[in-house]
Short mmCIF file of C-alpha atoms in Angstrom, two decimals:
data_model
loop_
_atom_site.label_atom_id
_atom_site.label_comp_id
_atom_site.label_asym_id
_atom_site.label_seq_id
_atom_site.Cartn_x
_atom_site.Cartn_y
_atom_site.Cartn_z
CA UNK A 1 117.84 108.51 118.55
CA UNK A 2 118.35 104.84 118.42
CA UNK A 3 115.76 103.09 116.72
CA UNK A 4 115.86 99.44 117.17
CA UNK A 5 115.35 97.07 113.89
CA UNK A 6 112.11 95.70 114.75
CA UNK A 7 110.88 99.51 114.73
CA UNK A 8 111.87 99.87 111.63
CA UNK A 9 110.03 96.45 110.36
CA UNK A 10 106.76 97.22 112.32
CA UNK A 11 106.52 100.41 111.00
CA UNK A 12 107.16 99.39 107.39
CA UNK A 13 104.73 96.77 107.69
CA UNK A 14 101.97 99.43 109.27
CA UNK A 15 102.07 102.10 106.58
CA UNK A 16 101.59 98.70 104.02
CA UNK A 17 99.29 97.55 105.91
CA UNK A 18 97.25 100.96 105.72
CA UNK A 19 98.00 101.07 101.89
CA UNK A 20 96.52 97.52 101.59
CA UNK A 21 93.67 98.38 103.63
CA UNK A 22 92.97 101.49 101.89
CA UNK A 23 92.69 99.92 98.42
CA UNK A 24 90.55 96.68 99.26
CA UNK A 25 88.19 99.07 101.50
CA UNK A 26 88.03 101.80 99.57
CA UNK A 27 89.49 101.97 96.11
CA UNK A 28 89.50 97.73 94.83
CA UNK A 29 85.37 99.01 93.60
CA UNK A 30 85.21 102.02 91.68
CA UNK A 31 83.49 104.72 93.47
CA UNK A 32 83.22 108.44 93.68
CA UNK A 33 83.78 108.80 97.39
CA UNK A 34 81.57 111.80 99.32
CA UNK A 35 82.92 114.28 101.26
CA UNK A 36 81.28 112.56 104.71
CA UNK A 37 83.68 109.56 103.53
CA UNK A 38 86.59 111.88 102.59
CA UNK A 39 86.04 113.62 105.62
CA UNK A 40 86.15 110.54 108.09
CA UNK A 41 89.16 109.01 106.49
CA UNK A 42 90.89 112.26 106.47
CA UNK A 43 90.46 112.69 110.24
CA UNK A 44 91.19 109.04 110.77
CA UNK A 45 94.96 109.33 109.11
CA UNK A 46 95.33 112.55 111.28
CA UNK A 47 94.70 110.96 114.18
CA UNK A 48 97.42 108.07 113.56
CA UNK A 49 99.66 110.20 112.52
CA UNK A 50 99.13 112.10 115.57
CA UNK A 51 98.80 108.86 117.30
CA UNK A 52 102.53 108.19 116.25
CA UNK A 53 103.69 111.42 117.65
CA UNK A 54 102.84 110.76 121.24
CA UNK A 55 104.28 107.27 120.81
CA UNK A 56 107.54 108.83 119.98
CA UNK A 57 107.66 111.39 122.49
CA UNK A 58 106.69 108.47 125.18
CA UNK A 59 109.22 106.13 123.78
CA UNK A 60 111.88 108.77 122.95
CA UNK A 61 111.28 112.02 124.43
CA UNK A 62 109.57 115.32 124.11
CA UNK A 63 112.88 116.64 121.91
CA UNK A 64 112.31 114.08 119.18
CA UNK A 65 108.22 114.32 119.65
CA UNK A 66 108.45 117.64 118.82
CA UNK A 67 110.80 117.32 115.73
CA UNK A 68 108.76 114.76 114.25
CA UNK A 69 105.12 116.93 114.30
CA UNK A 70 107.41 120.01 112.99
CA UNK A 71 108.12 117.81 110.29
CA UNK A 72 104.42 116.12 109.86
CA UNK A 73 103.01 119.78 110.07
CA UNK A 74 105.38 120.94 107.87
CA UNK A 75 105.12 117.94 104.84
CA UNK A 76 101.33 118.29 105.53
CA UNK A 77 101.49 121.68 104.31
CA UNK A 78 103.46 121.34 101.50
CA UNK A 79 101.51 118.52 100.36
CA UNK A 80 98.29 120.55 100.03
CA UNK A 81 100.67 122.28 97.09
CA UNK A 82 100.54 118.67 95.46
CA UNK A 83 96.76 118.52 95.26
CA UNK A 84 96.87 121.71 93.08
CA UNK A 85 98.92 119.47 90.79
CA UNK A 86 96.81 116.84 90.82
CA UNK A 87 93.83 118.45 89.78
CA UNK A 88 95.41 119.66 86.97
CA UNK A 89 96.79 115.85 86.36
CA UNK A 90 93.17 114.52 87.11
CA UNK A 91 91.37 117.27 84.47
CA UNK A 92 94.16 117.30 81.80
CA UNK A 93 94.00 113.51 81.64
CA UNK A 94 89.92 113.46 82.13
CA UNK A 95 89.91 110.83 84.86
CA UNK A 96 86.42 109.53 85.48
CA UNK A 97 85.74 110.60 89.20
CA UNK A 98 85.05 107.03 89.74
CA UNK A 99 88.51 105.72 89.06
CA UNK A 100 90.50 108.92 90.41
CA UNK A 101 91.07 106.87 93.87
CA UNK A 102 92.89 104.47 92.41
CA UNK A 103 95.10 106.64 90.14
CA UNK A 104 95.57 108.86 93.35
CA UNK A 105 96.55 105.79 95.81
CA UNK A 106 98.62 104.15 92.89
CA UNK A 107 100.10 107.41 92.45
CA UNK A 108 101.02 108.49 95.67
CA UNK A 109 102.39 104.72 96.40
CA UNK A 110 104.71 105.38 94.06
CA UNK A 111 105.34 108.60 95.42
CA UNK A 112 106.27 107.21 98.70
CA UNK A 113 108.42 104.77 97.61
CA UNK A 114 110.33 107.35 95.28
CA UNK A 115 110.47 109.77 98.33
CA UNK A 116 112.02 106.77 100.61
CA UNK A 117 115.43 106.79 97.73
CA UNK A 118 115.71 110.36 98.47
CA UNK A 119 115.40 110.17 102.10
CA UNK A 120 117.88 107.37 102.44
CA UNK A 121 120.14 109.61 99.50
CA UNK A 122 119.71 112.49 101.90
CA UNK A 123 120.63 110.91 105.22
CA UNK A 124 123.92 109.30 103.55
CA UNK A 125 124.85 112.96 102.30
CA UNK A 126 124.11 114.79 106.09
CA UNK A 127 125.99 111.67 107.74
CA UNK A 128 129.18 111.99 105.34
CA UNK A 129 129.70 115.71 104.19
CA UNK A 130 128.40 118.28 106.48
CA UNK A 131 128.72 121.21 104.10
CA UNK A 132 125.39 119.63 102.54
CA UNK A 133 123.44 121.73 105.17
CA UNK A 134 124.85 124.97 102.93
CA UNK A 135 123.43 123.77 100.03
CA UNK A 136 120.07 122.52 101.71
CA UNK A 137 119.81 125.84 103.30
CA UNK A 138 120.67 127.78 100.35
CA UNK A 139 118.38 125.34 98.17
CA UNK A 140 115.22 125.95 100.17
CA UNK A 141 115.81 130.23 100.24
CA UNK A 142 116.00 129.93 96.82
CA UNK A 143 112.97 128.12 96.25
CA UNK A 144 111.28 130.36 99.27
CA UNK A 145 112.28 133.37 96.72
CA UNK A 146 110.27 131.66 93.81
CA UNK A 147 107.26 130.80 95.96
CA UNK A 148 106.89 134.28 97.15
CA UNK A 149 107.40 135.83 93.36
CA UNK A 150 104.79 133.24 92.14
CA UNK A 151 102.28 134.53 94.42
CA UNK A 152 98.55 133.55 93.87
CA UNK A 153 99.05 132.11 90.50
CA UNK A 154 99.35 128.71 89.81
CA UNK A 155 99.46 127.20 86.49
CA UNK A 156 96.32 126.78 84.28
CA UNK A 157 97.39 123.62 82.26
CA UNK A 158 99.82 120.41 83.36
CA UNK A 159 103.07 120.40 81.25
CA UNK A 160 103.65 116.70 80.69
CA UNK A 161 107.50 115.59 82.31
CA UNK A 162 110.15 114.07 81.02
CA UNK A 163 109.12 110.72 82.25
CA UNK A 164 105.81 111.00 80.78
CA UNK A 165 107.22 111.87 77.53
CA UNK A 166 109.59 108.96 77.84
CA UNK A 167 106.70 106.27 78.94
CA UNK A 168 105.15 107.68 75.86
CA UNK A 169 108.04 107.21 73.52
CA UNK A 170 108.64 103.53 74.73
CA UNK A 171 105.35 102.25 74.86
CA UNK A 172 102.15 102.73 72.43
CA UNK A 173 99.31 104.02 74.61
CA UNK A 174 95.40 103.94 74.10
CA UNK A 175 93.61 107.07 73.51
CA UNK A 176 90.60 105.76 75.69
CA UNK A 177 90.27 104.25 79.27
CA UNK A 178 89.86 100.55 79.83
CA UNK A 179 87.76 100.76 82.83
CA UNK A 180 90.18 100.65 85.27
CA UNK A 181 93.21 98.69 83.78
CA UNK A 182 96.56 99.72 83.13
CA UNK A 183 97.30 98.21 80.14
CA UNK A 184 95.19 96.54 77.28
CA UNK A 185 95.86 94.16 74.15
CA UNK A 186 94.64 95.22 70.92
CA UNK A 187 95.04 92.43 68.35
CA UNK A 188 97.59 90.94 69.95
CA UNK A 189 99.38 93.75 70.89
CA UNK A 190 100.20 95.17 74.77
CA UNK A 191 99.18 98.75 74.92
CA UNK A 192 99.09 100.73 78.10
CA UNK A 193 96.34 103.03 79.19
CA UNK A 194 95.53 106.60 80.00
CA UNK A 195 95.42 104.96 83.67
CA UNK A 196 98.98 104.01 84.14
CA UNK A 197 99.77 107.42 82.22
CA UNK A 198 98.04 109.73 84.81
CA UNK A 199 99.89 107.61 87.77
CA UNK A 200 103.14 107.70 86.44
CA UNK A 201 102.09 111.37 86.43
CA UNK A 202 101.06 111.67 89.65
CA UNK A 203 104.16 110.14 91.30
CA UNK A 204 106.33 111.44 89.05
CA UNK A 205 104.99 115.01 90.28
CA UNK A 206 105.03 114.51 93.50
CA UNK A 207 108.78 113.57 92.99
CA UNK A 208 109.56 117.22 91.89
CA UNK A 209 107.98 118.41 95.02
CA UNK A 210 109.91 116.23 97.39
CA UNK A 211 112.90 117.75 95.43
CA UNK A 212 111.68 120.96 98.11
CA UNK A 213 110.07 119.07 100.86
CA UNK A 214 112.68 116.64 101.78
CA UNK A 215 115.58 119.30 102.40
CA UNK A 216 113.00 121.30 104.31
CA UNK A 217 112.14 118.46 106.88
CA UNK A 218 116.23 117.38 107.48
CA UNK A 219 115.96 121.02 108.99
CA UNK A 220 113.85 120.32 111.22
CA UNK A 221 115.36 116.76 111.75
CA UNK A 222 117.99 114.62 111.00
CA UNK A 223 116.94 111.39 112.40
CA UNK A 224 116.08 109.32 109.04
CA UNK A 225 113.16 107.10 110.97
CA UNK A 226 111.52 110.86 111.92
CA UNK A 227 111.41 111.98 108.48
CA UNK A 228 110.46 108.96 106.95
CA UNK A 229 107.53 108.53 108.68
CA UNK A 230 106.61 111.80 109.02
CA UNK A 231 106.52 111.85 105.38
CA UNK A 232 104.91 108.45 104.93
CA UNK A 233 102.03 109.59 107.30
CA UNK A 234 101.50 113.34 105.07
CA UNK A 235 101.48 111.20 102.11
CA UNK A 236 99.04 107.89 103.55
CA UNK A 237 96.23 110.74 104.15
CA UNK A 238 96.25 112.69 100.50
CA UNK A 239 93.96 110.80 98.79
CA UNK A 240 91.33 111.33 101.12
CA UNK A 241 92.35 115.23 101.07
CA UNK A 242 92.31 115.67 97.50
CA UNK A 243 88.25 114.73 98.05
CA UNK A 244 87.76 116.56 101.09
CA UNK A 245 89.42 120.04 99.36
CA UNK A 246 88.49 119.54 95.70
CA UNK A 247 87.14 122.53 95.26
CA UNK A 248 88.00 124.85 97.70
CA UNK A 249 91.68 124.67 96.58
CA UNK A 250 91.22 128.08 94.91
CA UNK A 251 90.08 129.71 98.17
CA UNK A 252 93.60 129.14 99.58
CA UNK A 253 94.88 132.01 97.71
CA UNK A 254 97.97 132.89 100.13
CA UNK A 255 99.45 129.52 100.51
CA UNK A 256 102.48 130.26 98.24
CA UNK A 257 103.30 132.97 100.38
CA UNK A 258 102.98 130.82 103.76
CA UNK A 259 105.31 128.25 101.86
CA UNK A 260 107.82 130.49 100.94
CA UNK A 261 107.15 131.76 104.63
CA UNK A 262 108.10 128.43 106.13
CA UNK A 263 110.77 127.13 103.29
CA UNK A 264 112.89 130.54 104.06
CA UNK A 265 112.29 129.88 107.81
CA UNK A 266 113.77 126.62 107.73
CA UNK A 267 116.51 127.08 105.03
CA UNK A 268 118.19 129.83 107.87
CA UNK A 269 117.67 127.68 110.32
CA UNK A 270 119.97 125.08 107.72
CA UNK A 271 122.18 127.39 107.33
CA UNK A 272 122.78 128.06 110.76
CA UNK A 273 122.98 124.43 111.44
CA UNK A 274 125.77 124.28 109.08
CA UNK A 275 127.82 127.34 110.83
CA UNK A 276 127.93 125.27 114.10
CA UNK A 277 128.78 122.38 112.51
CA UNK A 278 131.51 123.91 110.13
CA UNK A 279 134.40 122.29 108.51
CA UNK A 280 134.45 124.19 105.21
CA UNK A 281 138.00 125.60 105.12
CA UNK A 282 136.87 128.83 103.88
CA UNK A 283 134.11 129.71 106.38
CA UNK A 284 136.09 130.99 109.93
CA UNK A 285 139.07 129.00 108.41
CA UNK A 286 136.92 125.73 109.40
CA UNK A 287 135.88 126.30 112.93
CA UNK A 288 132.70 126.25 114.23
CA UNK A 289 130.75 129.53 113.96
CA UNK A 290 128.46 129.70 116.92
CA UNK A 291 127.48 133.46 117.25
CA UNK A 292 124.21 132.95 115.93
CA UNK A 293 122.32 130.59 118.29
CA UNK A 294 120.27 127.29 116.77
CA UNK A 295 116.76 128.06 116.12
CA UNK A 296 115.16 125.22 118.60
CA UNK A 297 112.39 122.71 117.65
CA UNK A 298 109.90 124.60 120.14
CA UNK A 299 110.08 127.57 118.17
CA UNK A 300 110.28 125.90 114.72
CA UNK A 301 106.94 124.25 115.47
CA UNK A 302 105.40 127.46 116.45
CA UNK A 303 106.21 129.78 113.45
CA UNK A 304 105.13 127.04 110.84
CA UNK A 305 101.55 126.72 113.05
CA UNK A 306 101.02 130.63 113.18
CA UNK A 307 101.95 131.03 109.64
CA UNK A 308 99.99 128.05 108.59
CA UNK A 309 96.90 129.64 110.51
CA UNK A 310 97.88 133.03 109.69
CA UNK A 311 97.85 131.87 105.64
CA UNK A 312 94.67 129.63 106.31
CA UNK A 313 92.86 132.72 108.04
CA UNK A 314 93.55 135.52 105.30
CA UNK A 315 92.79 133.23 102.33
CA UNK A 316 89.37 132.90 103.53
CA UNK A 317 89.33 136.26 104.59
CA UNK A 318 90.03 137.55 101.18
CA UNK A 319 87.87 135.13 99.19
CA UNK A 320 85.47 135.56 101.27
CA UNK A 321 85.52 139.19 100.67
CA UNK A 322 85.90 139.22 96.75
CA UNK A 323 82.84 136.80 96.75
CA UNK A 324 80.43 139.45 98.40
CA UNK A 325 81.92 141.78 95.77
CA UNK A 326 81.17 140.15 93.31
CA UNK A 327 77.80 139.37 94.81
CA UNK A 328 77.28 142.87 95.39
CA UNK A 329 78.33 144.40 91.58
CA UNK A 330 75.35 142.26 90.35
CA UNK A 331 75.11 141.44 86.17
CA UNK A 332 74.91 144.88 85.00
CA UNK A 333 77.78 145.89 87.07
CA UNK A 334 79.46 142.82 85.95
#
């Protein structure tokens, strides 16, 4: 895939321009945003992201088109597993709803720009030492193993990082917001906020997840500009999730298990990747290994879609069902 310079530079300056747009339009006055606004926004970063896809497969073919929404679908989806994190962030840290778009779009700026090292990290390691796709593979079954064991639950309370703990250590921090500033002096002295705490948080988070999310999209593609903005655009429209699904997070009850579904998908398919590419003297004493055929991008795409909708579809299913229980037991049998 050749991807000229100037590509490169518009694109950049797009996905600023969005960010820019995003917080003089929506988040530079403090508001609590309603789920018609939420709702709108959210669609409209769908459609460029879609938008982007049919540009590619116009400009580059259907092969790289189709790589690209495997990977959008796929850091979509894992992103969602974010916003249970971030509730947590938002209610241990008791944001005031009105300043939580900022903290989110601060947050998740930070995010994308910590994501971009790892990409860039990621695309030296495929292009120089093609064992990598062994550990990537092996990486994401393992974490598909821990997503499946973890089931429904998800944790109750956020457990501060190591970066948190650090910012703490360094810097002497207000036990109050300051409206919406990051930092504060009190006589004389700089002090930073609960704000800039709960976004260091937030992108700091996020970075733990991309620990799983950017091995899982090099197996669906290995062209850097493909993964970067596919993970730009999943990232550009989570603020505007977080709104639209606050709330019904808890409905989604399977999602773990159509994670671990998709993670373990794509770590064989990494692993397979890595048996036709072999040089590892130990494997087939370095030759290629191509009795297992490469899982294509057509059929990539399709499993994460029908588990995504097969997840989305029993969730409901089931909470649906336990509500009218519940309903139906009434106080007494309560």
């Amino acid at each position: 895939m050749d991807v000229a310079p100037w590509v490169w530079i518009v694109t950049v300056a797009a996905i600023v321009a969005m960010l820019v747009v995003d917080y003089v339009g929506h988040v530079r006055t403090p508001h609590a945003p309603t789920l018609k606004e939420s709702a709108w926004w959210s669609l409209a970063y769908v459609a460029v992201a879609v938008a982007f896809g049919f540009v590619v497969m116009a400009v580059w073919g259907t092969t790289y088109g189709g790589e690209y929404f495997a990977g959008y679908i796929t850091e979509k989806s894992l992103s969602v597993d974010n916003l249970f994190v971030f509730v947590l962030i938002m209610t241990s840290f008791r944001v005031p709803r009105e300043h939580q778009q900022r903290v989110l779009l601060i947050g998740i700026t930070i995010a994308l720009v910590l994501r971009t090292v790892f990409i860039l990290a990621g695309a030296a390691l495929i292009a120089n030492f093609a064992w990598i796709f062994y550990i990537f593979g092996a990486f994401l079954i393992w974490t598909a193993i821990a997503q499946a064991r973890s089931g429904t639950d998800h944790d109750e309370e956020f457990q501060e990082n190591g970066v948190l703990r650090l910012t703490r250590r360094i810097f002497p921090t207000t036990d109050d917001y300051v409206g919406h500033h990051m930092t504060t002096k009190i006589d004389g002295k700089r002090f930073i906020t609960p704000m800039l705490i709960v976004m260091i948080a937030i992108g700091s988070a996020d970075l733990l997840f991309a620990v799983d999310s950017i091995p899982a999209i090099f197996g669906l593609t290995q062209e850097t500009f493909l993964v970067f903005t596919a993970n730009a655009f999943s990232l550009l429209g989570l603020r505007q999730l977080y709104f639209l699904v606050d709330g019904l997070l808890d409905r989604l009850v399977f999602l773990n298990y159509g994670l671990a579904a998709i993670l373990g998908f794509i770590g064989i398919k990494l692993v397979i990747h890595a048996l036709h590419t072999n040089e590892v003297p130990f494997i087939n004493g370095g030759e290629h290994v191509e009795a297992i055929p490469e899982i294509s991008t057509t059929v990539s795409l399709a499993f994460i879609v029908v588990v995504l909708t097969i997840t989305t579809v029993a969730s409901l299913l089931k909470t649906r069902r336990d509500h009218r229980v519940t309903a139906g037991a009434g106080p007494e049998d309560a």
